[in-house]
Amino acid sequence: MNNKKNNTFYNNETTIITPKKLKKNLPINKNNEEFIYQSRNTIKNIIHGKESKILIICGPCSIHDTNSAIDYAHHLYKLSNKIKEKIYLVMRTYFEKPRTTVGWKGFINDPYIDDSYNIEQGLHMARALLLQLTDMKIPLATEALDIITPQYLSDLFSWSAIGARTSESQIHREMASGLPMPIGFKNNTDGNIDAAINSIISSSQKHCYLGINQNGQICTIKTQGNPNSHIILRGGYKPNYHTEDIAQCTKKILKANLQTSIMIDCSHGNSNKNYKKQELVAKSVLKNIKNKKYPIIGIMLESHIHEGNQPANINKKQMKYGVSITDACINWENTEKIILQFYNEL
């Protein structure tokens, strides 16, 4: 094979650590394995209506600084203990960011935010952080974007999302069918919910696809199907968290003979990309939950220690602590206010 003809646009390739070796270097202990197993079961029971708690997925839009992530986790843990009878809190630990065009692709891809793209170091740092957060007994959530990284990290997550840009993707549906945690599928960026419903159907079935194993070898992966999936309404060209939107979604889910479990993302299209409107969305959702007419299982919040966001392409020394470098977030004080309102009114 003539490499000049077949690898025209390749600059370089680098062999990295295998999933097996990374897990050997950064192992999970038995107590934490049991904690994650129980966390997944709690979320499964919420999805299937066997538990009445409300599921709230909240945290930074993306992880870019481990210190602020740990700081946020301490706040979340303290609040979680106050509200655990009614609300199950799960922390967003998103390490991969899908891009409509270009931009920083997340902590794993470029952990130093300097275009060095030290992916192996990103995997090390991500797993080390997840282990530390799990030691704190905090359930963790992520977005499953790259089909290889779950081999390195999926044992540490209690819940995962398939994003708006990948819900229609065959390989992501196949991957989701074999992931060990419950999965939420977001509607498309234009607001269409049919693709997410089709994804739930597809991911519940058996699949066979190409991937890697724990030794890093290319292999065929056969899955049994994941029965623990639900839809996430995240808005599109217009918001879709209103009562009529939830009613329409419920009808379509029932028509597809699926478990009627709906989560509302208070950010993205539902807030019209205005982070301050997340509180308004949450209040509307709370009203519908209290009415008990529709099968809403919870909400998502993009939240950090401090509000707003900042550019990812500035010098790291100039970055403000606890402020997102991707989507703008509400601050911790408003996060706590929203969650306590749910707790006090449910």
PDB file of C-alpha atoms in Angstrom, residues 12-246:
ATOM      1  CA  ASN A  12       0.977  11.386  13.071  1.00  0.00           C
ATOM      2  CA  GLU A  13      -0.309   8.511  15.169  1.00  0.00           C
ATOM      3  CA  THR A  14       0.603   7.601  18.746  1.00  0.00           C
ATOM      4  CA  THR A  15      -0.001   4.366  20.619  1.00  0.00           C
ATOM      5  CA  ILE A  16      -1.466   4.957  24.076  1.00  0.00           C
ATOM      6  CA  ILE A  17      -2.122   2.997  27.261  1.00  0.00           C
ATOM      7  CA  THR A  18      -4.700   0.194  27.133  1.00  0.00           C
ATOM      8  CA  PRO A  19      -7.901   0.350  29.201  1.00  0.00           C
ATOM      9  CA  LYS A  20      -6.713  -2.643  31.209  1.00  0.00           C
ATOM     10  CA  LYS A  21      -3.437  -0.969  32.166  1.00  0.00           C
ATOM     11  CA  LEU A  22      -5.043   2.356  33.035  1.00  0.00           C
ATOM     12  CA  LYS A  23      -7.495   0.558  35.318  1.00  0.00           C
ATOM     13  CA  LYS A  24      -4.612  -1.358  36.892  1.00  0.00           C
ATOM     14  CA  ASN A  25      -2.794   1.911  37.547  1.00  0.00           C
ATOM     15  CA  LEU A  26      -5.960   3.585  38.843  1.00  0.00           C
ATOM     16  CA  PRO A  27      -8.168   0.789  40.218  1.00  0.00           C
ATOM     17  CA  ILE A  28     -11.603   1.067  41.753  1.00  0.00           C
ATOM     18  CA  ASN A  29     -12.080  -0.589  45.139  1.00  0.00           C
ATOM     19  CA  LYS A  30     -14.899  -2.973  46.053  1.00  0.00           C
ATOM     20  CA  ASN A  31     -16.762  -0.453  48.224  1.00  0.00           C
ATOM     21  CA  ASN A  32     -16.936   2.049  45.380  1.00  0.00           C
ATOM     22  CA  GLU A  33     -17.970  -0.644  42.909  1.00  0.00           C
ATOM     23  CA  GLU A  34     -20.896  -1.425  45.185  1.00  0.00           C
ATOM     24  CA  PHE A  35     -21.745   2.273  45.560  1.00  0.00           C
ATOM     25  CA  ILE A  36     -21.895   2.735  41.763  1.00  0.00           C
ATOM     26  CA  TYR A  37     -23.948  -0.446  41.380  1.00  0.00           C
ATOM     27  CA  GLN A  38     -26.469   0.847  43.920  1.00  0.00           C
ATOM     28  CA  SER A  39     -26.499   4.305  42.301  1.00  0.00           C
ATOM     29  CA  ARG A  40     -27.303   2.809  38.918  1.00  0.00           C
ATOM     30  CA  ASN A  41     -30.086   0.751  40.466  1.00  0.00           C
ATOM     31  CA  THR A  42     -31.590   3.840  42.108  1.00  0.00           C
ATOM     32  CA  ILE A  43     -31.619   5.662  38.765  1.00  0.00           C
ATOM     33  CA  LYS A  44     -33.070   2.604  36.997  1.00  0.00           C
ATOM     34  CA  ASN A  45     -35.866   2.473  39.577  1.00  0.00           C
ATOM     35  CA  ILE A  46     -36.620   6.163  39.064  1.00  0.00           C
ATOM     36  CA  ILE A  47     -36.756   5.671  35.278  1.00  0.00           C
ATOM     37  CA  HIS A  48     -39.109   2.690  35.603  1.00  0.00           C
ATOM     38  CA  GLY A  49     -41.372   4.352  38.167  1.00  0.00           C
ATOM     39  CA  LYS A  50     -40.367   2.048  41.010  1.00  0.00           C
ATOM     40  CA  GLU A  51     -39.016   4.926  43.086  1.00  0.00           C
ATOM     41  CA  SER A  52     -40.673   8.315  43.565  1.00  0.00           C
ATOM     42  CA  LYS A  53     -37.528  10.408  43.929  1.00  0.00           C
ATOM     43  CA  ILE A  54     -36.799  13.149  41.396  1.00  0.00           C
ATOM     44  CA  LEU A  55     -33.525  12.757  39.502  1.00  0.00           C
ATOM     45  CA  ILE A  56     -31.468  15.930  39.152  1.00  0.00           C
ATOM     46  CA  ILE A  57     -28.317  15.900  37.008  1.00  0.00           C
ATOM     47  CA  CYS A  58     -26.353  19.055  37.741  1.00  0.00           C
ATOM     48  CA  GLY A  59     -22.828  20.368  37.507  1.00  0.00           C
ATOM     49  CA  PRO A  60     -20.448  22.178  35.182  1.00  0.00           C
ATOM     50  CA  CYS A  61     -21.134  22.184  31.457  1.00  0.00           C
ATOM     51  CA  SER A  62     -17.694  20.590  31.188  1.00  0.00           C
ATOM     52  CA  ILE A  63     -14.822  19.737  33.505  1.00  0.00           C
ATOM     53  CA  HIS A  64     -11.722  21.816  32.813  1.00  0.00           C
ATOM     54  CA  ASP A  65     -10.166  22.194  36.270  1.00  0.00           C
ATOM     55  CA  THR A  66     -10.008  19.324  38.751  1.00  0.00           C
ATOM     56  CA  ASN A  67      -9.744  21.580  41.807  1.00  0.00           C
ATOM     57  CA  SER A  68     -12.963  23.454  41.059  1.00  0.00           C
ATOM     58  CA  ALA A  69     -14.679  20.141  40.224  1.00  0.00           C
ATOM     59  CA  ILE A  70     -13.786  18.773  43.661  1.00  0.00           C
ATOM     60  CA  ASP A  71     -14.856  22.047  45.273  1.00  0.00           C
ATOM     61  CA  TYR A  72     -18.228  21.833  43.497  1.00  0.00           C
ATOM     62  CA  ALA A  73     -18.581  18.198  44.568  1.00  0.00           C
ATOM     63  CA  HIS A  74     -18.233  19.149  48.237  1.00  0.00           C
ATOM     64  CA  HIS A  75     -21.133  21.602  47.865  1.00  0.00           C
ATOM     65  CA  LEU A  76     -23.209  18.984  46.075  1.00  0.00           C
ATOM     66  CA  TYR A  77     -22.535  16.296  48.665  1.00  0.00           C
ATOM     67  CA  LYS A  78     -23.543  18.573  51.534  1.00  0.00           C
ATOM     68  CA  LEU A  79     -26.809  19.480  49.797  1.00  0.00           C
ATOM     69  CA  SER A  80     -27.492  15.890  48.784  1.00  0.00           C
ATOM     70  CA  ASN A  81     -27.568  14.759  52.399  1.00  0.00           C
ATOM     71  CA  LYS A  82     -30.273  17.336  53.175  1.00  0.00           C
ATOM     72  CA  ILE A  83     -32.639  16.317  50.383  1.00  0.00           C
ATOM     73  CA  LYS A  84     -31.977  12.619  49.802  1.00  0.00           C
ATOM     74  CA  GLU A  85     -35.472  11.544  50.895  1.00  0.00           C
ATOM     75  CA  LYS A  86     -37.031  13.194  47.822  1.00  0.00           C
ATOM     76  CA  ILE A  87     -34.257  14.013  45.339  1.00  0.00           C
ATOM     77  CA  TYR A  88     -31.403  11.979  43.903  1.00  0.00           C
ATOM     78  CA  LEU A  89     -28.517  14.252  42.932  1.00  0.00           C
ATOM     79  CA  VAL A  90     -25.991  13.187  40.285  1.00  0.00           C
ATOM     80  CA  MET A  91     -22.999  15.350  39.349  1.00  0.00           C
ATOM     81  CA  ARG A  92     -22.197  16.226  35.738  1.00  0.00           C
ATOM     82  CA  THR A  93     -18.609  15.193  34.982  1.00  0.00           C
ATOM     83  CA  TYR A  94     -18.457  15.832  31.240  1.00  0.00           C
ATOM     84  CA  PHE A  95     -15.002  15.311  29.747  1.00  0.00           C
ATOM     85  CA  GLU A  96     -15.880  15.321  26.038  1.00  0.00           C
ATOM     86  CA  LYS A  97     -17.561  18.185  24.186  1.00  0.00           C
ATOM     87  CA  PRO A  98     -19.293  17.792  20.808  1.00  0.00           C
ATOM     88  CA  ARG A  99     -18.691  20.714  18.480  1.00  0.00           C
ATOM     89  CA  THR A 100     -20.994  22.163  15.837  1.00  0.00           C
ATOM     90  CA  THR A 101     -17.906  23.603  14.115  1.00  0.00           C
ATOM     91  CA  VAL A 102     -14.634  23.842  16.055  1.00  0.00           C
ATOM     92  CA  GLY A 103     -13.448  24.595  19.580  1.00  0.00           C
ATOM     93  CA  TRP A 104     -12.003  22.963  22.692  1.00  0.00           C
ATOM     94  CA  LYS A 105     -13.155  19.350  22.576  1.00  0.00           C
ATOM     95  CA  GLY A 106     -12.886  18.641  26.265  1.00  0.00           C
ATOM     96  CA  PHE A 107     -10.667  17.555  29.119  1.00  0.00           C
ATOM     97  CA  ILE A 108      -9.744  14.170  27.680  1.00  0.00           C
ATOM     98  CA  ASN A 109      -8.857  15.528  24.250  1.00  0.00           C
ATOM     99  CA  ASP A 110      -6.841  18.509  25.500  1.00  0.00           C
ATOM    100  CA  PRO A 111      -6.477  18.477  29.317  1.00  0.00           C
ATOM    101  CA  TYR A 112      -4.048  21.396  29.444  1.00  0.00           C
ATOM    102  CA  ILE A 113      -6.205  23.575  27.146  1.00  0.00           C
ATOM    103  CA  ASP A 114      -3.144  24.477  25.088  1.00  0.00           C
ATOM    104  CA  ASP A 115      -3.608  22.454  21.870  1.00  0.00           C
ATOM    105  CA  SER A 116      -1.108  19.843  23.079  1.00  0.00           C
ATOM    106  CA  TYR A 117      -3.804  17.129  22.758  1.00  0.00           C
ATOM    107  CA  ASN A 118      -2.265  14.814  25.344  1.00  0.00           C
ATOM    108  CA  ILE A 119      -5.160  12.360  25.249  1.00  0.00           C
ATOM    109  CA  GLU A 120      -3.416   9.694  27.310  1.00  0.00           C
ATOM    110  CA  GLN A 121      -2.799  12.208  30.081  1.00  0.00           C
ATOM    111  CA  GLY A 122      -6.395  13.348  29.742  1.00  0.00           C
ATOM    112  CA  LEU A 123      -7.586   9.792  30.338  1.00  0.00           C
ATOM    113  CA  HIS A 124      -5.315   9.466  33.386  1.00  0.00           C
ATOM    114  CA  MET A 125      -6.482  12.757  34.859  1.00  0.00           C
ATOM    115  CA  ALA A 126     -10.144  12.064  34.148  1.00  0.00           C
ATOM    116  CA  ARG A 127     -10.058   8.621  35.779  1.00  0.00           C
ATOM    117  CA  ALA A 128      -8.139   9.945  38.796  1.00  0.00           C
ATOM    118  CA  LEU A 129     -10.758  12.665  39.299  1.00  0.00           C
ATOM    119  CA  LEU A 130     -13.653  10.224  38.931  1.00  0.00           C
ATOM    120  CA  LEU A 131     -12.106   7.945  41.550  1.00  0.00           C
ATOM    121  CA  GLN A 132     -11.689  10.860  43.949  1.00  0.00           C
ATOM    122  CA  LEU A 133     -15.304  11.963  43.468  1.00  0.00           C
ATOM    123  CA  THR A 134     -16.518   8.385  43.894  1.00  0.00           C
ATOM    124  CA  ASP A 135     -14.599   8.186  47.171  1.00  0.00           C
ATOM    125  CA  MET A 136     -16.809  11.094  48.255  1.00  0.00           C
ATOM    126  CA  LYS A 137     -19.845   8.903  47.428  1.00  0.00           C
ATOM    127  CA  ILE A 138     -21.157  11.156  44.681  1.00  0.00           C
ATOM    128  CA  PRO A 139     -22.980   9.526  41.727  1.00  0.00           C
ATOM    129  CA  LEU A 140     -21.481  10.730  38.446  1.00  0.00           C
ATOM    130  CA  ALA A 141     -22.868  11.501  34.992  1.00  0.00           C
ATOM    131  CA  THR A 142     -21.261  12.082  31.612  1.00  0.00           C
ATOM    132  CA  GLU A 143     -21.983  12.365  27.904  1.00  0.00           C
ATOM    133  CA  ALA A 144     -20.846   9.322  25.922  1.00  0.00           C
ATOM    134  CA  LEU A 145     -19.317  10.848  22.814  1.00  0.00           C
ATOM    135  CA  ASP A 146     -16.218   8.911  21.730  1.00  0.00           C
ATOM    136  CA  ILE A 147     -16.921   5.189  21.351  1.00  0.00           C
ATOM    137  CA  ILE A 148     -13.505   4.177  22.744  1.00  0.00           C
ATOM    138  CA  THR A 149     -13.313   6.164  25.992  1.00  0.00           C
ATOM    139  CA  PRO A 150     -16.065   4.137  27.760  1.00  0.00           C
ATOM    140  CA  GLN A 151     -13.625   1.232  27.851  1.00  0.00           C
ATOM    141  CA  TYR A 152     -11.440   3.398  30.090  1.00  0.00           C
ATOM    142  CA  LEU A 153     -14.035   5.121  32.267  1.00  0.00           C
ATOM    143  CA  SER A 154     -17.551   3.631  32.073  1.00  0.00           C
ATOM    144  CA  ASP A 155     -17.125   1.606  35.276  1.00  0.00           C
ATOM    145  CA  LEU A 156     -17.198   4.885  37.229  1.00  0.00           C
ATOM    146  CA  PHE A 157     -20.404   6.440  35.890  1.00  0.00           C
ATOM    147  CA  SER A 158     -23.933   5.971  37.228  1.00  0.00           C
ATOM    148  CA  TRP A 159     -25.728   7.686  34.317  1.00  0.00           C
ATOM    149  CA  SER A 160     -24.847   8.800  30.814  1.00  0.00           C
ATOM    150  CA  ALA A 161     -26.328  10.971  28.083  1.00  0.00           C
ATOM    151  CA  ILE A 162     -26.234  10.657  24.330  1.00  0.00           C
ATOM    152  CA  GLY A 163     -26.211  14.217  23.054  1.00  0.00           C
ATOM    153  CA  ALA A 164     -28.397  16.093  20.592  1.00  0.00           C
ATOM    154  CA  ARG A 165     -25.779  15.850  17.838  1.00  0.00           C
ATOM    155  CA  THR A 166     -25.312  12.084  18.182  1.00  0.00           C
ATOM    156  CA  SER A 167     -28.784  10.717  19.018  1.00  0.00           C
ATOM    157  CA  GLU A 168     -29.269   9.796  15.354  1.00  0.00           C
ATOM    158  CA  SER A 169     -25.866   8.134  15.089  1.00  0.00           C
ATOM    159  CA  GLN A 170     -25.964   4.368  14.570  1.00  0.00           C
ATOM    160  CA  ILE A 171     -22.667   3.769  16.371  1.00  0.00           C
ATOM    161  CA  HIS A 172     -23.826   5.728  19.433  1.00  0.00           C
ATOM    162  CA  ARG A 173     -27.026   3.726  19.573  1.00  0.00           C
ATOM    163  CA  GLU A 174     -24.958   0.536  19.333  1.00  0.00           C
ATOM    164  CA  MET A 175     -22.593   1.746  22.043  1.00  0.00           C
ATOM    165  CA  ALA A 176     -25.496   2.699  24.320  1.00  0.00           C
ATOM    166  CA  SER A 177     -26.956  -0.787  23.922  1.00  0.00           C
ATOM    167  CA  GLY A 178     -23.959  -2.179  25.777  1.00  0.00           C
ATOM    168  CA  LEU A 179     -23.201   0.515  28.346  1.00  0.00           C
ATOM    169  CA  PRO A 180     -23.732  -0.631  31.953  1.00  0.00           C
ATOM    170  CA  MET A 181     -25.541   2.474  33.200  1.00  0.00           C
ATOM    171  CA  PRO A 182     -28.921   4.096  32.434  1.00  0.00           C
ATOM    172  CA  ILE A 183     -28.912   6.344  29.353  1.00  0.00           C
ATOM    173  CA  GLY A 184     -30.718   9.554  28.487  1.00  0.00           C
ATOM    174  CA  PHE A 185     -31.147  10.426  24.803  1.00  0.00           C
ATOM    175  CA  LYS A 186     -31.509  14.114  23.950  1.00  0.00           C
ATOM    176  CA  ASN A 187     -33.750  15.362  21.179  1.00  0.00           C
ATOM    177  CA  ASN A 188     -32.055  16.793  18.072  1.00  0.00           C
ATOM    178  CA  THR A 189     -30.649  20.321  18.024  1.00  0.00           C
ATOM    179  CA  ASP A 190     -33.608  21.404  15.859  1.00  0.00           C
ATOM    180  CA  GLY A 191     -36.048  20.142  18.500  1.00  0.00           C
ATOM    181  CA  ASN A 192     -37.172  16.960  16.722  1.00  0.00           C
ATOM    182  CA  ILE A 193     -37.883  14.222  19.298  1.00  0.00           C
ATOM    183  CA  ASP A 194     -38.420  11.311  16.892  1.00  0.00           C
ATOM    184  CA  ALA A 195     -34.717  10.501  16.598  1.00  0.00           C
ATOM    185  CA  ALA A 196     -34.351  10.235  20.382  1.00  0.00           C
ATOM    186  CA  ILE A 197     -37.364   7.913  20.577  1.00  0.00           C
ATOM    187  CA  ASN A 198     -35.912   5.789  17.773  1.00  0.00           C
ATOM    188  CA  SER A 199     -32.612   5.737  19.668  1.00  0.00           C
ATOM    189  CA  ILE A 200     -34.311   4.349  22.765  1.00  0.00           C
ATOM    190  CA  ILE A 201     -35.876   1.604  20.642  1.00  0.00           C
ATOM    191  CA  SER A 202     -32.589   0.824  18.884  1.00  0.00           C
ATOM    192  CA  SER A 203     -30.406   0.830  22.012  1.00  0.00           C
ATOM    193  CA  SER A 204     -32.753  -1.614  23.744  1.00  0.00           C
ATOM    194  CA  GLN A 205     -31.951  -4.219  21.061  1.00  0.00           C
ATOM    195  CA  LYS A 206     -28.960  -6.498  20.535  1.00  0.00           C
ATOM    196  CA  HIS A 207     -26.143  -5.135  18.367  1.00  0.00           C
ATOM    197  CA  CYS A 208     -22.760  -6.133  16.989  1.00  0.00           C
ATOM    198  CA  TYR A 209     -20.159  -3.527  16.055  1.00  0.00           C
ATOM    199  CA  LEU A 210     -16.416  -2.829  15.877  1.00  0.00           C
ATOM    200  CA  GLY A 211     -14.645  -1.504  18.948  1.00  0.00           C
ATOM    201  CA  ILE A 212     -11.734  -2.201  21.273  1.00  0.00           C
ATOM    202  CA  ASN A 213     -11.448  -4.551  24.229  1.00  0.00           C
ATOM    203  CA  GLN A 214      -9.674  -4.040  27.555  1.00  0.00           C
ATOM    204  CA  ASN A 215      -6.362  -5.014  25.947  1.00  0.00           C
ATOM    205  CA  GLY A 216      -6.768  -2.340  23.294  1.00  0.00           C
ATOM    206  CA  GLN A 217      -7.328  -4.849  20.507  1.00  0.00           C
ATOM    207  CA  ILE A 218      -9.783  -4.214  17.686  1.00  0.00           C
ATOM    208  CA  CYS A 219     -12.670  -6.611  18.140  1.00  0.00           C
ATOM    209  CA  THR A 220     -16.338  -7.196  17.432  1.00  0.00           C
ATOM    210  CA  ILE A 221     -18.539  -6.234  20.360  1.00  0.00           C
ATOM    211  CA  LYS A 222     -21.871  -7.972  20.831  1.00  0.00           C
ATOM    212  CA  THR A 223     -24.415  -6.383  23.162  1.00  0.00           C
ATOM    213  CA  GLN A 224     -27.612  -7.530  24.855  1.00  0.00           C
ATOM    214  CA  GLY A 225     -29.433  -4.197  24.654  1.00  0.00           C
ATOM    215  CA  ASN A 226     -29.903  -1.576  27.353  1.00  0.00           C
ATOM    216  CA  PRO A 227     -33.465  -1.510  28.776  1.00  0.00           C
ATOM    217  CA  ASN A 228     -32.812   1.535  30.970  1.00  0.00           C
ATOM    218  CA  SER A 229     -33.125   4.498  28.616  1.00  0.00           C
ATOM    219  CA  HIS A 230     -35.242   7.636  28.594  1.00  0.00           C
ATOM    220  CA  ILE A 231     -35.700  10.828  26.586  1.00  0.00           C
ATOM    221  CA  ILE A 232     -34.318  14.270  27.478  1.00  0.00           C
ATOM    222  CA  LEU A 233     -36.165  17.308  26.161  1.00  0.00           C
ATOM    223  CA  ARG A 234     -33.500  19.977  25.637  1.00  0.00           C
ATOM    224  CA  GLY A 235     -35.286  22.353  23.270  1.00  0.00           C
ATOM    225  CA  GLY A 236     -34.286  23.220  19.728  1.00  0.00           C
ATOM    226  CA  TYR A 237     -35.225  26.132  17.518  1.00  0.00           C
ATOM    227  CA  LYS A 238     -37.703  26.819  20.295  1.00  0.00           C
ATOM    228  CA  PRO A 239     -38.100  25.493  23.868  1.00  0.00           C
ATOM    229  CA  ASN A 240     -39.941  22.218  24.416  1.00  0.00           C
ATOM    230  CA  TYR A 241     -40.413  22.131  28.198  1.00  0.00           C
ATOM    231  CA  HIS A 242     -43.971  23.533  28.182  1.00  0.00           C
ATOM    232  CA  THR A 243     -46.982  21.407  29.111  1.00  0.00           C
ATOM    233  CA  GLU A 244     -48.084  20.931  25.503  1.00  0.00           C
ATOM    234  CA  ASP A 245     -44.585  19.755  24.521  1.00  0.00           C
ATOM    235  CA  ILE A 246     -44.475  17.259  27.372  1.00  0.00           C
TER     236      ILE A 246
END
